[in-house]
Backbone as numpy.savetxt, mean C-alpha at the origin, in Angstrom:
# Nx Ny Nz CAx CAy CAz Cx Cy Cz
-25.37 -35.62 39.27 -25.34 -35.49 37.81 -24.62 -36.68 37.20
-25.29 -37.35 36.27 -24.72 -38.56 35.69 -23.59 -38.23 34.73
-22.71 -39.20 34.53 -21.60 -39.04 33.61 -22.09 -38.77 32.20
-23.19 -39.43 31.82 -23.74 -39.24 30.48 -24.16 -37.79 30.26
-24.77 -37.17 31.26 -25.21 -35.78 31.14 -24.00 -34.85 31.00
-22.95 -35.11 31.79 -21.75 -34.28 31.71 -21.14 -34.36 30.32
-21.03 -35.56 29.79 -20.46 -35.75 28.46 -21.30 -35.04 27.41
-22.62 -35.14 27.57 -23.52 -34.50 26.60 -23.36 -32.98 26.62
-23.30 -32.41 27.82 -23.13 -30.96 27.93 -21.81 -30.50 27.34
-20.73 -31.23 27.66 -19.43 -30.88 27.12 -19.40 -31.01 25.60
-20.07 -32.01 25.08 -20.12 -32.20 23.62 -20.84 -31.04 22.94
-21.96 -30.62 23.54 -22.70 -29.50 22.96 -21.90 -28.20 23.02
-21.16 -28.01 24.10 -20.32 -26.83 24.22 -19.22 -26.84 23.15
-18.62 -27.99 22.95 -17.57 -28.10 21.92 -18.13 -27.81 20.54
-19.32 -28.32 20.25 -19.94 -28.07 18.95 -20.23 -26.58 18.78
-20.73 -25.95 19.84 -21.05 -24.51 19.77 -19.80 -23.68 19.55
-18.75 -23.96 20.32 -17.50 -23.22 20.17 -16.90 -23.45 18.78
-16.95 -24.69 18.33 -16.42 -24.99 16.99 -17.17 -24.25 15.91
-18.49 -24.16 16.06 -19.30 -23.42 15.07 -18.94 -21.95 15.05
-18.75 -21.38 16.24 -18.37 -19.96 16.32 -17.01 -19.72 15.68
-16.08 -20.64 15.90 -14.75 -20.49 15.29 -14.83 -20.56 13.78
-15.61 -21.49 13.27 -15.78 -21.62 11.82 -16.39 -20.35 11.24
-17.39 -19.80 11.92 -18.03 -18.58 11.44 -17.05 -17.41 11.44
-16.22 -17.33 12.49 -15.24 -16.25 12.55 -14.21 -16.37 11.43
-13.72 -17.58 11.20 -12.75 -17.80 10.12 -13.37 -17.46 8.78
-14.63 -17.87 8.58 -15.31 -17.54 7.32 -15.44 -16.04 7.15
-15.72 -15.34 8.25 -15.82 -13.88 8.18 -14.50 -13.26 7.74
-13.41 -13.70 8.37 -12.11 -13.12 8.04 -11.66 -13.51 6.64
-11.90 -14.78 6.28 -11.41 -15.28 4.99 -12.22 -14.75 3.82
-13.53 -14.67 3.97 -14.38 -14.29 2.86 -14.87 -12.85 2.94
-15.51 -12.51 4.05 -16.22 -11.24 4.11 -15.28 -10.04 4.08
-14.16 -10.09 4.82 -13.25 -8.94 4.80 -12.68 -8.73 3.41
-12.43 -9.84 2.69 -11.93 -9.70 1.32 -12.96 -9.08 0.39
-14.21 -9.50 0.55 -15.28 -8.94 -0.28 -15.47 -7.46 0.02
-15.48 -7.12 1.31 -15.64 -5.71 1.68 -14.47 -4.86 1.19
-13.25 -5.42 1.28 -12.07 -4.67 0.82 -12.11 -4.47 -0.68
-12.54 -5.49 -1.42 -12.62 -5.36 -2.87 -13.63 -4.28 -3.26
-14.79 -4.28 -2.58 -15.80 -3.25 -2.86 -15.28 -1.86 -2.50
-14.60 -1.76 -1.34 -14.12 -0.46 -0.88 -13.02 0.08 -1.80
-12.08 -0.76 -2.18 -10.98 -0.30 -3.04 -11.49 0.04 -4.43
-12.42 -0.75 -4.95 -13.01 -0.42 -6.25 -13.75 0.91 -6.19
-14.42 1.15 -5.06 -15.10 2.43 -4.90 -14.13 3.59 -4.89
-12.97 3.41 -4.24 -11.96 4.46 -4.24 -11.41 4.69 -5.65
-11.19 3.62 -6.39 -10.70 3.77 -7.77 -11.72 4.51 -8.63
-13.00 4.21 -8.42 -14.05 4.89 -9.18 -14.08 6.38 -8.84
-13.94 6.69 -7.55 -13.96 8.09 -7.14 -12.75 8.85 -7.70
-11.60 8.18 -7.71 -10.42 8.81 -8.30 -10.64 9.11 -9.78
-11.16 8.12 -10.49 -11.41 8.30 -11.92 -12.36 9.47 -12.17
-13.39 9.56 -11.32 -14.36 10.64 -11.49 -13.72 12.00 -11.23
-12.93 12.09 -10.15 -12.27 13.36 -9.84 -11.28 13.75 -10.94
-10.51 12.78 -11.40 -9.51 13.07 -12.43 -10.16 13.47 -13.74
-11.29 12.84 -14.05 -11.97 13.18 -15.30 -12.49 14.62 -15.27
-12.69 15.16 -14.04 -13.13 16.54 -13.89 -11.96 17.49 -13.67
-10.75 16.95 -13.74 -9.56 17.77 -13.57 -9.24 18.08 -12.13
-9.79 17.30 -11.18 -9.55 17.54 -9.76 -8.50 16.55 -9.26
-7.27 16.98 -9.21 -6.17 16.13 -8.76 -5.80 16.48 -7.34
-5.78 15.48 -6.46 -5.40 15.69 -5.06 -3.94 16.06 -5.00
-3.61 17.13 -4.31 -2.22 17.58 -4.21 -1.91 17.95 -2.78
-0.65 17.76 -2.35 -0.26 18.17 -1.00 -0.19 19.68 -0.90
-0.02 20.15 0.32 0.00 21.59 0.54 1.20 22.27 -0.10
2.29 21.54 -0.26 3.49 22.09 -0.89 4.11 21.04 -1.77
4.72 21.45 -2.85 5.33 20.52 -3.79 6.82 20.81 -3.88
7.69 19.77 -3.70 9.12 19.99 -3.76 9.55 20.44 -5.14
10.72 21.12 -5.26 11.20 21.55 -6.56 11.44 20.37 -7.48
11.27 20.54 -8.79 11.31 19.42 -9.71 12.70 18.87 -10.00
13.77 19.57 -9.64 15.11 19.11 -9.98 15.45 17.81 -9.30
16.23 16.93 -9.94 16.62 15.65 -9.34 17.51 15.86 -8.14
17.36 15.01 -7.14 18.17 15.11 -5.94 19.32 14.13 -6.01
20.41 14.35 -5.25 21.53 13.41 -5.24 21.06 12.02 -4.84
21.78 11.02 -5.33 21.51 9.63 -5.01 20.19 9.15 -5.59
19.61 9.92 -6.53 18.35 9.52 -7.16 18.45 9.77 -8.64
18.18 8.75 -9.49 18.29 8.92 -10.93 17.38 10.03 -11.42
17.83 10.76 -12.41 17.01 11.84 -12.97 15.79 11.27 -13.64
14.62 11.84 -13.40 13.41 11.38 -14.08 13.56 11.47 -15.59
12.90 10.56 -16.29 13.00 10.51 -17.74 12.31 11.66 -18.42
11.21 12.09 -17.82 10.48 13.22 -18.37 9.93 14.04 -17.23
9.40 15.20 -17.52 8.82 16.04 -16.48 7.33 15.88 -16.45
6.73 16.27 -15.32 5.29 16.11 -15.16 4.54 17.12 -16.02
3.35 16.74 -16.42 2.51 17.65 -17.19 2.10 18.82 -16.33
2.08 20.06 -16.85 1.77 21.22 -16.02 0.32 21.35 -15.65
-0.55 20.62 -16.31 -1.98 20.73 -16.00 -2.58 19.35 -15.98
-3.71 19.18 -15.30 -4.35 17.86 -15.24 -4.67 17.34 -16.63
-4.59 16.02 -16.75 -4.88 15.36 -18.01 -5.77 14.16 -17.73
-6.34 13.54 -18.77 -7.22 12.39 -18.54 -6.51 11.31 -17.74
-7.22 10.71 -16.81 -6.61 9.72 -15.93 -6.41 8.40 -16.65
-5.39 7.63 -16.22 -5.20 6.30 -16.78 -6.30 5.38 -16.29
-6.48 4.29 -17.00 -7.52 3.36 -16.61 -7.16 2.73 -15.27
-8.17 2.46 -14.49 -7.97 1.83 -13.19 -8.86 0.60 -13.11
-8.40 -0.54 -13.63 -9.22 -1.74 -13.71 -9.65 -2.24 -12.34
-10.80 -2.81 -12.30 -11.31 -3.37 -11.05 -10.62 -4.69 -10.76
-10.51 -4.97 -9.47 -9.91 -6.23 -9.06 -11.00 -7.23 -8.75
-10.79 -8.52 -9.08 -11.75 -9.54 -8.67 -11.68 -9.75 -7.17
-12.75 -10.30 -6.59 -12.74 -10.59 -5.16 -11.62 -11.57 -4.87
-10.83 -11.35 -3.81 -9.68 -12.19 -3.52 -10.09 -13.57 -3.03
-9.15 -14.52 -3.14 -9.38 -15.89 -2.69 -9.44 -15.92 -1.17
-10.09 -16.96 -0.58 -10.18 -17.06 0.86 -8.81 -17.12 1.51
-8.65 -16.47 2.66 -7.39 -16.44 3.38 -7.65 -16.59 4.87
-6.68 -17.17 5.62 -6.82 -17.28 7.07 -6.78 -15.93 7.74
-7.14 -15.89 9.04 -7.24 -14.59 9.72 -5.90 -14.01 10.12
-5.91 -12.71 10.36 -4.74 -11.99 10.87 -5.20 -10.97 11.88
-4.36 -10.68 12.83 -4.70 -9.67 13.83 -4.95 -8.34 13.15
-6.04 -7.69 13.51 -6.41 -6.43 12.85 -5.59 -5.28 13.41
-4.34 -5.19 12.94 -3.47 -4.10 13.34 -2.85 -3.49 12.10
-2.41 -2.27 12.21 -1.78 -1.63 11.08 -0.47 -2.34 10.77
-0.22 -2.67 9.48 0.93 -3.49 9.13 2.22 -2.72 8.96
2.50 -1.77 9.84 3.73 -1.03 9.69 3.98 -0.19 10.93
5.19 0.34 11.07 5.46 1.22 12.20 4.43 2.34 12.25
4.11 2.80 13.45 3.01 3.73 13.61 3.40 5.20 13.56
4.68 5.51 13.52 5.09 6.90 13.53 5.60 7.36 12.19
5.66 8.64 11.97 6.23 9.22 10.77 7.04 10.43 11.17
8.37 10.34 10.99 9.21 11.42 11.47 9.11 12.69 10.67
9.15 13.81 11.36 9.28 15.09 10.67 8.00 15.59 10.05
7.82 16.89 9.98 6.65 17.45 9.31 6.77 17.35 7.81
5.69 17.46 7.11 5.73 17.40 5.66 4.41 17.82 5.07
4.34 18.00 3.75 3.10 18.37 3.10 2.02 17.33 3.38
0.77 17.76 3.46 -0.30 16.84 3.84 -1.37 16.74 2.77
-1.76 15.50 2.43 -2.96 15.25 1.66 -4.13 15.23 2.64
-5.32 15.13 2.14 -6.49 15.10 3.02 -6.62 13.74 3.67
-6.72 13.72 5.00 -6.73 12.48 5.76 -7.87 11.57 5.30
-7.53 10.30 5.05 -8.52 9.31 4.66 -8.99 9.38 3.23
-8.42 10.28 2.43 -8.86 10.46 1.05 -7.83 9.87 0.08
-8.31 9.19 -0.95 -7.41 8.61 -1.94 -6.88 9.70 -2.87
-5.64 9.54 -3.31 -5.03 10.54 -4.19 -4.16 9.94 -5.28
-3.96 8.62 -5.27 -3.12 7.99 -6.27 -3.49 6.52 -6.41
-2.98 5.89 -7.47 -3.14 4.45 -7.68 -1.75 3.85 -7.83
-1.53 2.72 -7.16 -0.26 2.02 -7.24 -0.41 0.73 -8.05
0.60 0.46 -8.87 0.67 -0.78 -9.65 2.03 -1.43 -9.38
2.03 -2.73 -9.12 3.29 -3.48 -8.99 3.20 -4.68 -9.92
3.80 -4.59 -11.11 3.69 -5.68 -12.08 4.14 -7.03 -11.54
5.08 -7.05 -10.61 5.54 -8.30 -10.02 4.40 -9.06 -9.37
3.39 -8.35 -8.87 2.27 -8.96 -8.16 1.13 -9.37 -9.08
1.27 -9.12 -10.36 0.22 -9.53 -11.30 -0.27 -8.40 -12.17
-0.75 -8.75 -13.34 -1.20 -7.76 -14.33 -2.40 -6.96 -13.82
-3.23 -7.57 -12.99 -4.44 -6.89 -12.51 -4.27 -6.28 -11.13
-3.04 -6.25 -10.63 -2.81 -5.69 -9.28 -2.79 -4.18 -9.36
-3.78 -3.54 -8.76 -3.85 -2.09 -8.69 -4.63 -1.70 -7.44
-4.04 -0.81 -6.65 -4.66 -0.42 -5.38 -4.63 1.08 -5.20
-5.70 1.64 -4.65 -5.70 3.08 -4.35 -4.78 3.37 -3.17
-4.18 4.55 -3.19 -3.35 5.01 -2.07 -4.10 6.15 -1.39
-4.35 5.99 -0.08 -5.08 6.97 0.70 -4.15 7.62 1.71
-4.53 8.77 2.21 -3.73 9.45 3.21 -4.03 8.89 4.60
-2.97 8.47 5.30 -3.10 7.96 6.66 -2.97 6.45 6.73
-2.64 5.95 7.93 -2.44 4.51 8.11 -3.32 3.95 9.23
-4.43 4.61 9.50 -5.34 4.08 10.50 -5.98 2.79 9.99
-6.43 1.95 10.93 -7.01 0.66 10.56 -8.16 0.82 9.58
-9.03 1.78 9.81 -10.18 1.99 8.92 -9.72 2.39 7.51
-8.65 3.14 7.44 -8.13 3.56 6.13 -7.56 2.39 5.36
-6.81 1.53 6.06 -6.16 0.39 5.40 -7.15 -0.69 4.99
-8.40 -0.59 5.42 -9.43 -1.50 4.95 -9.90 -1.12 3.55
-9.55 0.09 3.09 -10.02 0.58 1.80 -8.90 0.67 0.77
-7.68 0.39 1.17 -6.57 0.46 0.23 -5.25 0.56 0.96
-4.25 1.10 0.29 -2.94 1.33 0.89 -2.94 2.68 1.59
-2.06 2.83 2.59 -2.04 4.08 3.36 -0.71 4.79 3.30
-0.75 6.09 2.96 0.45 6.92 2.95 0.71 7.47 4.35
1.94 7.32 4.84 2.29 7.83 6.16 2.24 9.35 6.15
1.36 9.91 6.97 1.27 11.36 7.08 2.61 11.91 7.57
3.07 12.97 6.94 4.33 13.57 7.33 5.50 13.15 6.48
5.34 12.07 5.70 6.41 11.69 4.78 6.21 12.42 3.44
7.18 12.29 2.56 7.19 13.07 1.32 5.96 12.82 0.46
5.57 13.79 -0.35 4.49 13.58 -1.31 4.97 12.72 -2.47
4.06 12.21 -3.23 4.38 11.36 -4.37 5.31 12.09 -5.34
6.45 11.47 -5.64 7.42 12.03 -6.57 8.31 13.09 -5.98
8.09 13.47 -4.71 8.85 14.56 -4.11 10.15 14.10 -3.51
11.02 15.05 -3.22 12.28 14.75 -2.55 11.99 14.34 -1.12
12.59 13.24 -0.69 12.31 12.68 0.61 11.86 11.25 0.45
11.01 10.78 1.36 10.61 9.39 1.39 9.09 9.28 1.36
8.55 8.86 0.25 7.11 8.62 0.10 6.84 7.22 0.65
6.30 7.14 1.89 6.15 5.86 2.59 4.71 5.39 2.59
4.52 4.09 2.31 3.17 3.52 2.14 3.07 2.19 2.89
1.96 1.99 3.59 1.69 0.75 4.32 0.54 0.00 3.67
0.54 -1.33 3.85 -0.55 -2.14 3.34 -0.65 -3.46 4.08
-1.84 -4.04 4.13 -2.03 -5.33 4.78 -1.35 -6.44 4.00
-0.76 -7.37 4.73 -0.19 -8.58 4.12 -1.30 -9.59 3.84
-2.13 -9.80 4.84 -3.27 -10.70 4.72 -4.52 -10.01 5.26
-5.68 -10.53 4.85 -7.01 -9.97 5.12 -7.19 -8.64 4.42
-8.41 -8.23 4.30 -8.78 -6.97 3.65 -8.18 -6.85 2.26
-8.30 -7.95 1.51 -7.86 -7.94 0.13 -6.44 -8.42 -0.10
-5.66 -8.62 0.96 -4.29 -9.13 0.86 -3.42 -8.35 -0.14
-3.41 -7.01 -0.08 -2.68 -6.28 -1.12 -1.19 -6.61 -1.19
-0.55 -6.85 -0.02 0.89 -7.14 -0.02 1.18 -8.60 0.30
0.30 -9.48 -0.11 0.48 -10.92 0.12 1.81 -11.41 -0.44
2.18 -10.94 -1.62 3.39 -11.42 -2.29 4.61 -10.53 -2.03
4.57 -9.77 -0.97 5.64 -8.81 -0.65 7.04 -9.44 -0.72
7.25 -10.66 -0.16 8.60 -11.24 -0.18 9.14 -11.51 -1.59
8.29 -11.48 -2.59 8.73 -11.74 -3.97 9.43 -10.54 -4.61
9.35 -9.38 -3.99 9.98 -8.20 -4.56 11.48 -8.39 -4.69
12.03 -7.95 -5.82 13.45 -8.10 -6.11 14.02 -6.78 -6.62
15.33 -6.56 -6.44 15.95 -5.33 -6.95 15.64 -5.11 -8.42
15.28 -3.90 -8.76 14.95 -3.56 -10.14 13.48 -3.65 -10.48
12.68 -4.30 -9.61 11.24 -4.38 -9.87 10.63 -2.98 -9.89
9.76 -2.70 -10.87 9.11 -1.39 -10.89 7.92 -1.32 -9.95
7.75 -0.16 -9.34 6.54 0.18 -8.59 6.04 1.47 -9.23
4.88 1.39 -9.88 4.38 2.51 -10.67 3.18 3.13 -9.97
3.17 4.46 -9.90 2.04 5.18 -9.32 1.62 6.30 -10.26
0.36 6.69 -10.14 -0.13 7.85 -10.88 -1.04 8.68 -9.99
-0.96 10.00 -10.18 -1.85 10.91 -9.47 -2.89 11.51 -10.40
-3.03 10.94 -11.58 -4.01 11.42 -12.55 -3.42 12.30 -13.63
-2.24 12.87 -13.40 -1.59 13.70 -14.42 -0.23 13.12 -14.83
0.42 12.40 -13.92 1.78 11.94 -14.13 1.94 10.49 -13.68
2.74 9.74 -14.44 3.18 8.42 -14.01 4.51 8.58 -13.28
4.65 7.91 -12.14 5.91 7.90 -11.39 6.39 6.45 -11.31
7.56 6.17 -11.84 8.10 4.82 -11.81 9.28 4.76 -10.84
9.09 4.00 -9.77 10.16 3.74 -8.80 10.73 2.36 -9.08
11.98 2.13 -8.68 12.62 0.83 -8.84 13.09 0.33 -7.47
12.73 -0.93 -7.15 13.13 -1.52 -5.89 14.65 -1.61 -5.81
15.20 -1.21 -4.66 16.66 -1.14 -4.53 17.28 -2.41 -3.94
16.51 -3.13 -3.12 17.06 -4.32 -2.47 15.92 -5.24 -2.04
16.24 -6.47 -1.67 15.22 -7.38 -1.18 14.61 -6.85 0.11
13.37 -7.25 0.41 12.72 -6.77 1.64 13.52 -7.09 2.90
13.47 -6.19 3.84 14.18 -6.31 5.12 13.17 -6.57 6.23
13.50 -7.47 7.15 12.65 -7.76 8.30 13.10 -6.90 9.47
12.14 -6.26 10.14 12.47 -5.42 11.29 11.31 -5.46 12.27
11.37 -4.62 13.31 10.33 -4.59 14.35 9.42 -3.38 14.14
8.20 -3.41 14.68 7.25 -2.31 14.45 7.73 -0.95 14.95
8.60 -0.93 15.96 9.06 0.34 16.52 10.20 0.96 15.74
10.66 0.30 14.71 11.80 0.80 13.92 11.31 1.83 12.90
10.94 3.01 13.38 10.35 4.01 12.49 11.39 4.74 11.64
12.67 4.48 11.91 13.70 5.10 11.09 13.67 4.65 9.65
12.97 3.55 9.38 12.91 3.04 8.01 12.08 3.94 7.10
11.31 4.87 7.70 10.54 5.80 6.86 11.06 7.23 7.00
12.28 7.38 7.50 12.92 8.70 7.53 13.09 9.24 6.11
13.30 10.56 5.96 13.54 11.12 4.62 14.67 10.41 3.87
15.76 10.11 4.58 16.78 9.19 4.07 16.64 7.95 4.94
15.93 6.93 4.48 15.56 5.81 5.35 16.76 5.04 5.88
16.72 4.75 7.17 17.77 3.97 7.80 17.75 2.53 7.28
18.92 1.91 7.18 19.11 0.51 6.78 18.84 0.28 5.30
18.50 1.34 4.57 18.16 1.19 3.15 19.38 1.12 2.25
20.50 1.63 2.75 21.69 1.73 1.91 21.80 3.09 1.25
20.74 3.92 1.32 20.79 5.27 0.78 21.53 6.17 1.78
22.38 7.02 1.28 23.18 7.85 2.16 22.94 9.35 1.97
22.22 9.73 0.93 21.97 11.14 0.65 20.49 11.38 0.38
20.06 12.63 0.48 18.67 12.93 0.13 18.36 12.52 -1.30
17.18 12.04 -1.52 16.76 11.61 -2.85 15.26 11.50 -2.90
14.77 10.92 -3.96 13.32 10.70 -4.12 13.05 9.22 -3.93
12.66 8.86 -2.72 12.56 7.47 -2.33 11.11 7.04 -2.08
10.91 5.73 -2.12 9.63 5.10 -1.79 9.91 4.00 -0.79
9.11 3.93 0.28 9.20 2.84 1.25 7.85 2.14 1.33
7.87 0.82 1.23 6.68 0.00 1.38 6.82 -0.82 2.66
5.77 -0.92 3.45 5.81 -1.69 4.69 4.60 -2.60 4.80
4.80 -3.76 5.44 3.70 -4.69 5.67 4.06 -5.61 6.83
3.12 -6.48 7.22 3.31 -7.36 8.37 4.20 -8.56 8.07
4.85 -9.05 9.09 5.65 -10.26 9.07 5.55 -10.89 10.45
5.25 -12.18 10.61 5.07 -13.18 9.56 3.75 -13.01 8.81
3.54 -13.90 7.87 2.40 -13.75 6.98 1.08 -13.69 7.72
0.94 -14.49 8.77 -0.33 -14.51 9.51 -0.18 -13.87 10.89
0.78 -13.01 11.06 0.98 -12.34 12.33 1.37 -10.90 12.14
1.80 -10.25 13.22 2.17 -8.84 13.13 3.28 -8.48 14.11
4.09 -9.47 14.50 5.16 -9.21 15.46 6.32 -8.45 14.83
6.46 -8.54 13.51 7.53 -7.86 12.81 6.97 -7.17 11.58
7.86 -6.51 10.85 7.49 -5.83 9.62 8.47 -6.19 8.52
7.97 -6.20 7.29 8.83 -6.30 6.11 8.87 -4.92 5.45
10.07 -4.51 5.06 10.27 -3.19 4.47 10.94 -3.34 3.11
10.46 -2.60 2.13 11.11 -2.55 0.82 11.30 -1.10 0.43
12.48 -0.79 -0.12 12.79 0.58 -0.52 12.99 0.66 -2.03
12.64 1.81 -2.57 12.82 2.04 -4.00 13.21 3.50 -4.20
13.72 3.81 -5.38 14.04 5.20 -5.71 13.39 5.56 -7.04
13.07 6.83 -7.19 12.39 7.29 -8.39 13.29 7.11 -9.60
12.76 6.45 -10.61 13.53 6.17 -11.82 13.14 7.09 -12.96
11.84 7.40 -13.09 11.39 8.25 -14.19 9.98 8.75 -13.93
9.60 9.80 -14.64 8.23 10.30 -14.64 7.77 10.46 -16.07
6.43 10.54 -16.24 5.89 10.58 -17.60 4.46 11.10 -17.53
4.10 12.09 -18.36 2.72 12.54 -18.38 1.77 11.41 -18.79
0.59 11.37 -18.20 -0.35 10.32 -18.56 -0.78 10.42 -20.01
-0.66 11.61 -20.61 -1.03 11.78 -22.01 -0.08 11.04 -22.94
1.09 10.61 -22.43 2.04 9.84 -23.23 1.79 8.35 -23.14
0.76 7.94 -22.42 0.47 6.52 -22.27 1.20 5.90 -21.11
0.94 4.62 -20.89 1.56 3.91 -19.77 3.07 3.81 -19.96
3.83 3.88 -18.86 5.30 3.78 -18.97 5.76 2.39 -19.35
6.97 2.27 -19.89 7.50 0.98 -20.30 7.61 -0.02 -19.14
7.64 0.47 -17.90 7.78 -0.43 -16.75 6.67 -1.47 -16.69
5.51 -1.18 -17.25 4.42 -2.15 -17.25 4.74 -3.37 -18.10
5.69 -3.23 -18.99 6.02 -4.31 -19.91 7.39 -4.89 -19.65
8.07 -4.42 -18.57 9.42 -4.90 -18.29 9.39 -6.19 -17.47
């Protein structure tokens, strides 16, 4: 076999491998974002439709409404009956992004039993003004890979939205719409607003995000470890991957419930803070 033939074969192999790599990167950068945008918009549409019919997803049990220690008293109480849902604007298709390992961006366990929403079904919408005026994502029950391709995932077994305990939510840092791309920008006092179709829940970030390992499931305990909280309260935990293009660690942010407001009273002031 001549040297020229060997070089030619190696060159063709390099071109073929390079083409496959480019196609894979294009798939991760473009196609997963497009699919995630379509999937999350579909979840928002389904939520709007259910709420407009008065069908609000609720856990099997609801904690008592009284404020818990170490948690500020809500500003108002929830409406006793379903009300018209707040608007859920569609998100534009995200910009191209490099690939990330397709793994769940948070610890895989959830300590303790708790009320359950329907697995894989959306039940709320989350807004984080720090991430942009148009940032809105559906929250679904469960943190399986397929679920996180359609939105954010609530850890099964953690507290229900607005309830006493720790309402813990996971989301991708990169790929599948990059919902938590700007996670490191979170600062103490930033609002995280959610609605279940009848009530607005405004949580406030308590501290800058913490870096930890995937096996550190204590961060989603009812009183989350390392959060600085020492007593039962109404808490929110957000988790995502770290580093930005990897999954060897996790970033964690904690918040506590600041106020509630019926959707009939309009959007909470946190949207304008």
